[in-house]
CSV table of C-alpha atoms and ligand atoms in Angstrom, one decimal:
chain,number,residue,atom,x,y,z
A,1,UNK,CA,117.0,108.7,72.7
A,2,UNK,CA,118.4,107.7,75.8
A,3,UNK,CA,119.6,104.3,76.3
A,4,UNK,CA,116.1,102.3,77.6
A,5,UNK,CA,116.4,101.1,81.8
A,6,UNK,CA,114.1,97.9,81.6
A,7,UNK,CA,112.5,97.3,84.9
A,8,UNK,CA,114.0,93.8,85.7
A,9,UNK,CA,116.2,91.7,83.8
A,10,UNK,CA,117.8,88.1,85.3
A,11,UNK,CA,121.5,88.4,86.6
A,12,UNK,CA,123.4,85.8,84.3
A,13,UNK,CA,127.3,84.6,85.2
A,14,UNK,CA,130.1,82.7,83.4
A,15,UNK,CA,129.2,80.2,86.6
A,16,UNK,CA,125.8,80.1,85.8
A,17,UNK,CA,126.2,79.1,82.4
A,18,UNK,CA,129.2,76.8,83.3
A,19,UNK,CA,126.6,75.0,85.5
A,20,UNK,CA,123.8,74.7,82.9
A,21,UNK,CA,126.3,73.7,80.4
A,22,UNK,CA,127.5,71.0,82.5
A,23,UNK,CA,123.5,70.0,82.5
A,24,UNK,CA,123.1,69.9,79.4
A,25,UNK,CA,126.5,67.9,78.4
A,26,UNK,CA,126.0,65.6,81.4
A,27,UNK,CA,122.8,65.7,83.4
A,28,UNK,CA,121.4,62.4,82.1
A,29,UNK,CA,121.1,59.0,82.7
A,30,UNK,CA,122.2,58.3,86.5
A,31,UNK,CA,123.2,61.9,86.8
A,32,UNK,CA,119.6,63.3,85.4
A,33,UNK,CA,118.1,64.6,88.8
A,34,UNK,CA,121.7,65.7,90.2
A,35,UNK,CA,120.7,69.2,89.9
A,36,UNK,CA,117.3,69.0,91.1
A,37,UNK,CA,118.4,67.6,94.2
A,38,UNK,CA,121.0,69.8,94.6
A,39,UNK,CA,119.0,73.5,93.9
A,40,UNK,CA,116.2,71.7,96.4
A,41,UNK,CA,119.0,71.3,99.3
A,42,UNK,CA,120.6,74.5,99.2
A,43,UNK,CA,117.0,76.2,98.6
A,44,UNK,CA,115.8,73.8,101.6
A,45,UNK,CA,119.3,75.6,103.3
A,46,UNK,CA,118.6,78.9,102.4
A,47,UNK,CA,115.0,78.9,103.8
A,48,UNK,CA,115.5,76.8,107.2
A,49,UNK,CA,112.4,74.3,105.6
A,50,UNK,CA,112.4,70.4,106.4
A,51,UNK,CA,111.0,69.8,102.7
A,52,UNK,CA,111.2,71.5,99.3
A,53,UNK,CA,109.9,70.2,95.6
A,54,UNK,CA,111.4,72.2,92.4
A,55,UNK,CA,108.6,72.4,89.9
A,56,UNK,CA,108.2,74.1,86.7
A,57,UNK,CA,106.3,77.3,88.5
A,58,UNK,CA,104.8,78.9,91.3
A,59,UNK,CA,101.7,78.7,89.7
A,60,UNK,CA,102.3,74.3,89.7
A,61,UNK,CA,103.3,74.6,93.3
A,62,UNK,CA,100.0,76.2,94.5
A,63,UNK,CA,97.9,74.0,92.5
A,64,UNK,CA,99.8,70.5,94.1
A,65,UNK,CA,99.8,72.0,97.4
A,66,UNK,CA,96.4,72.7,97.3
A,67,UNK,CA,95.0,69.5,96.1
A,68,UNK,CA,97.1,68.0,98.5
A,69,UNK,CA,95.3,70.0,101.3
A,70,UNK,CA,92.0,68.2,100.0
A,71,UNK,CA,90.6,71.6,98.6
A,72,UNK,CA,88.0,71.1,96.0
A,73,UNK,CA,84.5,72.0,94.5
A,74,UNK,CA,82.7,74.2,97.1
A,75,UNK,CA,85.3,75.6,99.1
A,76,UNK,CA,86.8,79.1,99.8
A,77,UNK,CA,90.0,80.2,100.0
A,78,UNK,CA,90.4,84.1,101.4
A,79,UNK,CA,93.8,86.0,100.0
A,80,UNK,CA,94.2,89.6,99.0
A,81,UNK,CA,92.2,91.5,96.2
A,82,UNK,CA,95.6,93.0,95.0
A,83,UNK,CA,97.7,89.8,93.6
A,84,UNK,CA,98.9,88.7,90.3
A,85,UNK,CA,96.4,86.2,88.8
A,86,UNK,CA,99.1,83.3,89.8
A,87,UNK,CA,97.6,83.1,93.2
A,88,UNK,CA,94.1,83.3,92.4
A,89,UNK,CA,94.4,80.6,89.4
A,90,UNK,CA,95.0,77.1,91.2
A,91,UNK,CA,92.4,78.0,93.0
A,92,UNK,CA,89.7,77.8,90.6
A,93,UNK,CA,91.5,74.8,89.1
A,94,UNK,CA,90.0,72.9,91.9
A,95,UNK,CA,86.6,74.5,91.4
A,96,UNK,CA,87.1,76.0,95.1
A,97,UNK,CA,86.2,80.0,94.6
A,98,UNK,CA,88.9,82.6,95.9
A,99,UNK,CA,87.2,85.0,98.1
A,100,UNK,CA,89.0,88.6,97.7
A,101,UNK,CA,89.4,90.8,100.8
A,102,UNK,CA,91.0,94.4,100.7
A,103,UNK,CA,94.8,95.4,101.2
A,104,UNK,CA,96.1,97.3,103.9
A,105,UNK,CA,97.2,100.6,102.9
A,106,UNK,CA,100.7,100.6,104.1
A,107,UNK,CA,102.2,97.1,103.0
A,108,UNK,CA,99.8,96.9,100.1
A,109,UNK,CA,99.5,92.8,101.4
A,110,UNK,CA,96.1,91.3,102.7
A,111,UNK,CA,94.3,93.0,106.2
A,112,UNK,CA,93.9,90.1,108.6
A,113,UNK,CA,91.1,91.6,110.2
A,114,UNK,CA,89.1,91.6,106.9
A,115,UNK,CA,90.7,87.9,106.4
A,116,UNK,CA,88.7,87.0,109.4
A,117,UNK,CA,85.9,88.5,108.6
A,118,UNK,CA,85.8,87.2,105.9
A,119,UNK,CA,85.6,83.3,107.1
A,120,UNK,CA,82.3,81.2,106.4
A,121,UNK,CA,81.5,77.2,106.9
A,122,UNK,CA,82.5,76.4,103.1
A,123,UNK,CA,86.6,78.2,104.1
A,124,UNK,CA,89.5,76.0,103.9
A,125,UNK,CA,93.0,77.8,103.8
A,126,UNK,CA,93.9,81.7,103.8
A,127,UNK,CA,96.4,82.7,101.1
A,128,UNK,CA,99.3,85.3,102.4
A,129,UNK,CA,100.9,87.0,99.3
A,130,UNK,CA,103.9,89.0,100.3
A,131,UNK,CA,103.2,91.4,97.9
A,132,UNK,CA,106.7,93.0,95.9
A,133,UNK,CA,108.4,91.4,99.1
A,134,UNK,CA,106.5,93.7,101.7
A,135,UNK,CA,105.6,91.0,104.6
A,136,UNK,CA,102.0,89.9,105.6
A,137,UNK,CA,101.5,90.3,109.6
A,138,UNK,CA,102.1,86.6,110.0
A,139,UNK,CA,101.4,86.5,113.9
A,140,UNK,CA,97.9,88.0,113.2
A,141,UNK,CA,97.4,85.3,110.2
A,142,UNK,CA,98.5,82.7,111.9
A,143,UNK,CA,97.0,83.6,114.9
A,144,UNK,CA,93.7,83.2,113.4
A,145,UNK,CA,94.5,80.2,111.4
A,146,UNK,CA,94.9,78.5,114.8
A,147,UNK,CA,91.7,79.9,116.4
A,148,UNK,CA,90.0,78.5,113.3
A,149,UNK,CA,91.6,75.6,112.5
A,150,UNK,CA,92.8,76.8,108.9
A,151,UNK,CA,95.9,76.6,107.1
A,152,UNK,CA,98.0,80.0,106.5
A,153,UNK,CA,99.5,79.4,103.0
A,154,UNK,CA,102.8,81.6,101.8
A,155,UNK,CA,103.1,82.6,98.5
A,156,UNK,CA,106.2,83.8,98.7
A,157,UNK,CA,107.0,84.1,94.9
A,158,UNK,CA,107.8,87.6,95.2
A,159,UNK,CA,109.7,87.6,99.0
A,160,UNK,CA,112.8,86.2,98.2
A,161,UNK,CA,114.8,87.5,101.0
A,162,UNK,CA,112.3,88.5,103.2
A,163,UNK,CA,112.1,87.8,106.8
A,164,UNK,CA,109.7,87.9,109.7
A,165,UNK,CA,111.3,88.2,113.3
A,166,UNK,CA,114.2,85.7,111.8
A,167,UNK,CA,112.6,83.3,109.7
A,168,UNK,CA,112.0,83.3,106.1
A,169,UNK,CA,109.0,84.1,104.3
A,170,UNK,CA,107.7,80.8,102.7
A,171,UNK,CA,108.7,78.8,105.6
A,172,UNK,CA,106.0,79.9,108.5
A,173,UNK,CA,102.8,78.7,106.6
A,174,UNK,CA,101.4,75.4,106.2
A,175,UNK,CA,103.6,75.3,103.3
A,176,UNK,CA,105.2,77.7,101.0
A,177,UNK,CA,105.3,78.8,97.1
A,178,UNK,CA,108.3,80.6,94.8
A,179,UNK,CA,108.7,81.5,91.5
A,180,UNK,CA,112.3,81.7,89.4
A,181,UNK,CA,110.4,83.2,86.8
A,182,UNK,CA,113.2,85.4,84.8
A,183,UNK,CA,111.5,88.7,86.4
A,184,UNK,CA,112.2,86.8,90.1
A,185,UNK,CA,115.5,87.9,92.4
A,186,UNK,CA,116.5,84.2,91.5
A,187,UNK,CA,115.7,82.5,88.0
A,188,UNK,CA,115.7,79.0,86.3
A,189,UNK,CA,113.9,80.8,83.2
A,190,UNK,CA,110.8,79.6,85.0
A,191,UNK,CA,110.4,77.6,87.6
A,192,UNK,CA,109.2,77.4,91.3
A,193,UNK,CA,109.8,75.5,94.8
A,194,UNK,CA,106.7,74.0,96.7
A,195,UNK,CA,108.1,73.8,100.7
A,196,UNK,CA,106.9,72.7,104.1
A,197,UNK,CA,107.6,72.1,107.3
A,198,UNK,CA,105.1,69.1,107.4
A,199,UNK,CA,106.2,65.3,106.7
A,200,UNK,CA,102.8,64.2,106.1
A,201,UNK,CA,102.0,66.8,103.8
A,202,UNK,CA,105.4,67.1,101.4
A,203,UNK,CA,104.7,63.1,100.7
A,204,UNK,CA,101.4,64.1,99.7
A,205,UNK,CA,102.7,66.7,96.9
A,206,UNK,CA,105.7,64.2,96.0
A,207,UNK,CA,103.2,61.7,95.2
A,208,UNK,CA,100.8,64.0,92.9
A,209,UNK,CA,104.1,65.8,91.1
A,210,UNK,CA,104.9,62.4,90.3
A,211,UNK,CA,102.1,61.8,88.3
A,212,UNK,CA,100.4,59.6,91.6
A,213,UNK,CA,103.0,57.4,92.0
A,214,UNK,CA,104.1,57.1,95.2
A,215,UNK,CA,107.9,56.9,96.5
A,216,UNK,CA,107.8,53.5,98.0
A,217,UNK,CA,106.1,51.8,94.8
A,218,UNK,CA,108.1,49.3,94.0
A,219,UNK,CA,105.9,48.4,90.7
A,220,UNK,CA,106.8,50.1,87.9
A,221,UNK,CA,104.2,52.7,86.0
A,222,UNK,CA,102.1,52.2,88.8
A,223,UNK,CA,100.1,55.4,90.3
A,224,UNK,CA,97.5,55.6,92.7
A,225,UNK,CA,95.7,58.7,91.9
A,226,UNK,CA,95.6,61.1,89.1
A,227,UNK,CA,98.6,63.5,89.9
A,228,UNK,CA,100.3,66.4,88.3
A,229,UNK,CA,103.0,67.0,86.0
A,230,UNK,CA,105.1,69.9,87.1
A,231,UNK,CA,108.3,69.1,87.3
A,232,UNK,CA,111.7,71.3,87.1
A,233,UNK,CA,114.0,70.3,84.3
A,234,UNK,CA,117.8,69.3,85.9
A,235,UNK,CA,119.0,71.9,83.0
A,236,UNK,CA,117.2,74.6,84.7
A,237,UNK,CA,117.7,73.5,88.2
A,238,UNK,CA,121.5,73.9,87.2
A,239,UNK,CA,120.9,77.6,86.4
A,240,UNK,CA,118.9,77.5,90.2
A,241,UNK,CA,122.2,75.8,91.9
A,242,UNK,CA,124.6,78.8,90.2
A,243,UNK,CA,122.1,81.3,91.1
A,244,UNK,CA,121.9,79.8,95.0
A,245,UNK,CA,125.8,80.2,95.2
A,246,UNK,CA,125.4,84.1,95.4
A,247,UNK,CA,122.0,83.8,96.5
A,248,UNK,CA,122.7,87.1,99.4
A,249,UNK,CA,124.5,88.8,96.9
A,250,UNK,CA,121.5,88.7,94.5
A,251,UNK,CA,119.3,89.9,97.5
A,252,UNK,CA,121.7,92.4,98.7
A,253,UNK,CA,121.6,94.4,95.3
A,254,UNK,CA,118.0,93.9,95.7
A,255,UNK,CA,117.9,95.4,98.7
A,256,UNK,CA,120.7,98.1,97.5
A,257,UNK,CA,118.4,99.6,94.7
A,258,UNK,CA,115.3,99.6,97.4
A,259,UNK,CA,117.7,101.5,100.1
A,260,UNK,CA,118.7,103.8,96.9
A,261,UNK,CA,115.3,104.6,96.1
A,262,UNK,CA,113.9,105.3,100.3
A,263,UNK,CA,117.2,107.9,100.1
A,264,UNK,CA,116.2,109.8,97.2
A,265,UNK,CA,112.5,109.6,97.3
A,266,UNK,CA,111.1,108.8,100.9
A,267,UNK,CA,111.8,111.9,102.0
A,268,UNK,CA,109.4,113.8,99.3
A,269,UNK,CA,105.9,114.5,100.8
A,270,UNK,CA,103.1,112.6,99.2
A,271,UNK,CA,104.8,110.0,98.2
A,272,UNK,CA,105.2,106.7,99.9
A,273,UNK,CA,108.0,103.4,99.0
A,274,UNK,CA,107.7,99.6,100.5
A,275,UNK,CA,107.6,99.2,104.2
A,276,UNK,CA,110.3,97.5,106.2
A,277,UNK,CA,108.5,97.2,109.8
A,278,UNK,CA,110.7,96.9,112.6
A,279,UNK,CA,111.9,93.0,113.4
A,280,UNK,CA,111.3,92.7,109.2
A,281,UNK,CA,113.7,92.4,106.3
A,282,UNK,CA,111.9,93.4,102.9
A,283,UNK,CA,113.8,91.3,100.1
A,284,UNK,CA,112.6,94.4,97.6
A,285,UNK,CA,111.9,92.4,95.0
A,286,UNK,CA,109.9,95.3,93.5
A,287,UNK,CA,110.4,98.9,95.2
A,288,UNK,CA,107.0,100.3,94.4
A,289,UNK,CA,106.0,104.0,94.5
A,290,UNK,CA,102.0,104.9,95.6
A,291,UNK,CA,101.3,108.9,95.7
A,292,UNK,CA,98.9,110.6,97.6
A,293,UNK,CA,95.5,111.8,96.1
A,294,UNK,CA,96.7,115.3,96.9
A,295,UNK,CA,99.4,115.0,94.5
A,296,UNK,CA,97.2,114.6,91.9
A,297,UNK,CA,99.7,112.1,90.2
A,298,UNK,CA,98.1,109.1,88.3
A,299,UNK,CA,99.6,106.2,87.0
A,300,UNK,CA,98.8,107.4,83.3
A,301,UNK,CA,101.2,110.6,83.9
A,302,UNK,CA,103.5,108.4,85.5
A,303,UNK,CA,103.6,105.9,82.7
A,304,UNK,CA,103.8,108.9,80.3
A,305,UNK,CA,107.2,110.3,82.2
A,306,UNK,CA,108.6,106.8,82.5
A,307,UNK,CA,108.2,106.5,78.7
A,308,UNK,CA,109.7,109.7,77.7
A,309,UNK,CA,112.6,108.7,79.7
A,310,UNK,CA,112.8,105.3,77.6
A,311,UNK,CA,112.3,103.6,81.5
A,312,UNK,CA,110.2,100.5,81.6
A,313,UNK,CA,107.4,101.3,84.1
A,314,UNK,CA,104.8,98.6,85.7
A,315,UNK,CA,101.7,99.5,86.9
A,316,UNK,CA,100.7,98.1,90.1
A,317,UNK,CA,98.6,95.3,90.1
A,318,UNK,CA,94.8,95.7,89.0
A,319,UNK,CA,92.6,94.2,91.8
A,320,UNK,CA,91.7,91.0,90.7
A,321,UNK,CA,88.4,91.0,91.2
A,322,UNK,CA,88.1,93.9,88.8
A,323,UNK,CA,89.1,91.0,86.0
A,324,UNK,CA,86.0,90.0,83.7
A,325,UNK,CA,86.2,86.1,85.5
A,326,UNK,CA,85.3,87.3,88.9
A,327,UNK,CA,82.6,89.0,90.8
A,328,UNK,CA,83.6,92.7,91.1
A,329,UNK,CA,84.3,93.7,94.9
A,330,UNK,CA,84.8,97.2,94.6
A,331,UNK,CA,84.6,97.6,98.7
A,332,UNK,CA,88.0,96.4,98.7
A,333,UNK,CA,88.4,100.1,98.7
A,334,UNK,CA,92.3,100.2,98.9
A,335,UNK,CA,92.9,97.7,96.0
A,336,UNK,CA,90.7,99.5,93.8
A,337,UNK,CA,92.3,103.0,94.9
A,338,UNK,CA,96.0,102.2,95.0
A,339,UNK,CA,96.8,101.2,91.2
A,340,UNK,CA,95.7,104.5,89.7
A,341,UNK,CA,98.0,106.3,91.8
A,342,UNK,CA,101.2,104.1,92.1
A,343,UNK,CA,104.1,102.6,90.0
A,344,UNK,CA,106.6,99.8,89.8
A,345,UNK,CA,110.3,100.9,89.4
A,346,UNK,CA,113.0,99.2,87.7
A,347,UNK,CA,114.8,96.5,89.9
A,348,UNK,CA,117.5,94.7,88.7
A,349,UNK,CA,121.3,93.1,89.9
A,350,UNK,CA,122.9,95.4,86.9
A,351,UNK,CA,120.8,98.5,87.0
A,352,UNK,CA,124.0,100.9,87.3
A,353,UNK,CA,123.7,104.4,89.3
A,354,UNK,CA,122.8,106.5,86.2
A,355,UNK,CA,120.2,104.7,85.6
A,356,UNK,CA,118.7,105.0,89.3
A,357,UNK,CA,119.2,109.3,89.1
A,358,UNK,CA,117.3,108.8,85.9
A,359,UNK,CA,114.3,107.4,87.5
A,360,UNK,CA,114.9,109.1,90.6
A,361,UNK,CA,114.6,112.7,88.5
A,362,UNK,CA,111.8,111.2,86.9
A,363,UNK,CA,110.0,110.9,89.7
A,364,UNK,CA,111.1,114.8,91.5
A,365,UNK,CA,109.9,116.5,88.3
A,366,UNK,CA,106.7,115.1,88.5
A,367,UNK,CA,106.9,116.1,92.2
A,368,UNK,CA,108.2,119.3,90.8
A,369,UNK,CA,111.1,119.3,92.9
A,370,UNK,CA,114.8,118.8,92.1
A,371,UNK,CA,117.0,118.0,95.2
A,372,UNK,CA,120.0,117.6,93.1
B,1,PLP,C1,105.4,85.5,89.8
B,1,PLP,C2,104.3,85.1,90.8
B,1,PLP,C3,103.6,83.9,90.6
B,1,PLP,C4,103.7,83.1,89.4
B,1,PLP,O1,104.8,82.4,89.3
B,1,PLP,P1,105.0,81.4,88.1
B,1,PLP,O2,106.3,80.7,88.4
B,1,PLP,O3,105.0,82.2,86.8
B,1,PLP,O4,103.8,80.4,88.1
B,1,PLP,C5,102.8,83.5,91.6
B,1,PLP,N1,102.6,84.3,92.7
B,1,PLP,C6,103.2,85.4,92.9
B,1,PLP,C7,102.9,86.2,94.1
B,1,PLP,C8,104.1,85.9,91.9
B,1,PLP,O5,104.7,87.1,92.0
């Protein structure tokens, strides 16, 4: 059998583990939020963001942010039909109720018009998921978050490294999400980063992801509302620090593998790759293939191929309102369409050439072509 290509896998240095080491010896007492602060700055650096929070996921980030936005029983909060569950779950922990709206069909992330559409009396924020690090059309969503007063949130969990017109994804919303989940371009094992732009609204979150207490509180064990407890560990923010110090090199082999793939596939008819619109950088977190009906190719013979090549294969995400907790909203014609026709390829800092002719072949034969 052929040696199996996993589809992602963290990038691990002697640095990195120097750095966690030096956590785990050291990191307590007086020094026991050194790394925190540290990953928070140069992520805060990285982004161009006033504020930034290290928590223990993306999923914790969302949920603070949220709560601190006020959103609760009653409310709506639009984002994209195609997302991982992550999104959708904070959500529903404030008993608000995520309203799903379809995908467009080239960057696979939420249509704005739909969005729009899509806006009653009981909505309070729109969600922008920059799906596998394809970008939303921020102008549009933030265009109509102005006309109708409502906050544009970025989960950016998956855009590492992408960038609209100049700035980074995660920092043009009301506030911004990541995850360092070890399937992420950058990992603390897990982990995540709530950021903002807006003073009021970061010493909202710092109060509730410190349990309610707030910063100026000179009492001790004193909060003033029920927070949340989602904090990053300094041993894993040491692992986030390492990982910042090569944080373009990280998203350059990201973007590498993408490049690679648009080489050796984009040209095939049928078959199309993430978009990279002018004035846009894609951070390729996960190149991702979608075939045209005509081809006839389905995600179960793709799965099939990717197996008997030993690759890891991921199918693309399964709309979420096709999941047995939400009302089934199978107009969202492109979300429901897309998955049974289209694949997630193997990404990762030390996937080595071989490996990408592999999947590349993979992919011709099923095509039945061989360019090589
Ligand atoms: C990975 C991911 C999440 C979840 O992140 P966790 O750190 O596991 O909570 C949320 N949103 C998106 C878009 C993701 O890709």
């Amino acid at each position: 059998m052929k040696p199996r290509i996993f589809y992602t896998k963290p990038s691990i240095t002697e640095n990195d583990v120097r750095l966690v080491t030096d956590a785990a010896r050291n990191g307590w007492g007086p020094r026991c939020y050194e790394f925190i602060e540290r990953f928070e700055n140069q992520f805060k650096d990285h982004l161009g963001v006033r504020h930034a929070i290290a928590t223990s996921s993306c999923t914790g980030a969302l949920h603070m942010g949220l709560a601190a936005l006020g959103i609760g029983p009653g409310d709506e909060v639009i984002m994209a039909d195609t997302n991982w569950i992550a999104s959708a779950a904070p959500i529903t922990y404030l008993g608000a109720k995520p309203v799903f709206v379809d995908i467009l069909p080239d960057s696979w992330c939420i249509d704005p018009e739909l969005a729009e559409r899509a806006i009653t009396p009981r909505t309070r924020a729109i969600i922008a998921v920059h799906l596998y690090g394809n970008l939303c059309q921020m102008d549009r969503l933030l265009e109509i978050g102005r006309r109708h007063n409502l906050p544009v949130i970025e989960d950016a969990a998956e855009a590492i490294g992408s960038r609209w017109h100049g700035q980074a994804a995660g920092s043009l919303g009301r506030f911004g999400s990541f995850s360092f989940h070890g399937t992420k371009t950058l990992t603390t094992g897990e982990g995540g980063m709530f950021v903002t732009n807006d003073t009021d609204l970061y010493e909202r979150v710092l109060t509730l992801s410190n349990h309610g207490r707030a910063r100026g509180q000179t009492k001790q064990f004193w909060p003033e509302l029920v927070g949340f407890k989602y904090k990053m560990s300094n041993i894993q923010a040491a692992l986030g620090c390492a990982q910042m110090e090569r944080i373009e090199e990280l998203i350059g082999r990201k973007r590498e593998i993408l490049a690679y793939y648009r080489e050796h596939l984009g040209r095939l008819p049928g078959l199309s790759l993430n978009p990279e619109p002018p004035g846009t950088v894609n951070g390729a977190w996960m190149p991702t293939v979608v075939f045209a009906p005509e081809t006839g190719i389905t995600r179960e013979r793709l799965m099939e191929a990717f197996k008997a090549e030993n690759a890891d294969a991921r199918v693309f995400f399964h709309p979420l309102s096709s999941l047995p907790m939400f009302e089934e909203e199978p107009r969202n014609r492109h979300a429901w369409d897309i998955p049974s026709r289209a694949i997630n390829l193997p990404s990762y800092h030390d996937l080595c050439e071989a490996d990408l002719e592999r999947i590349v072949g993979t992919i011709q034969s099923l095509l039945g072509r061989t360019d090589r």
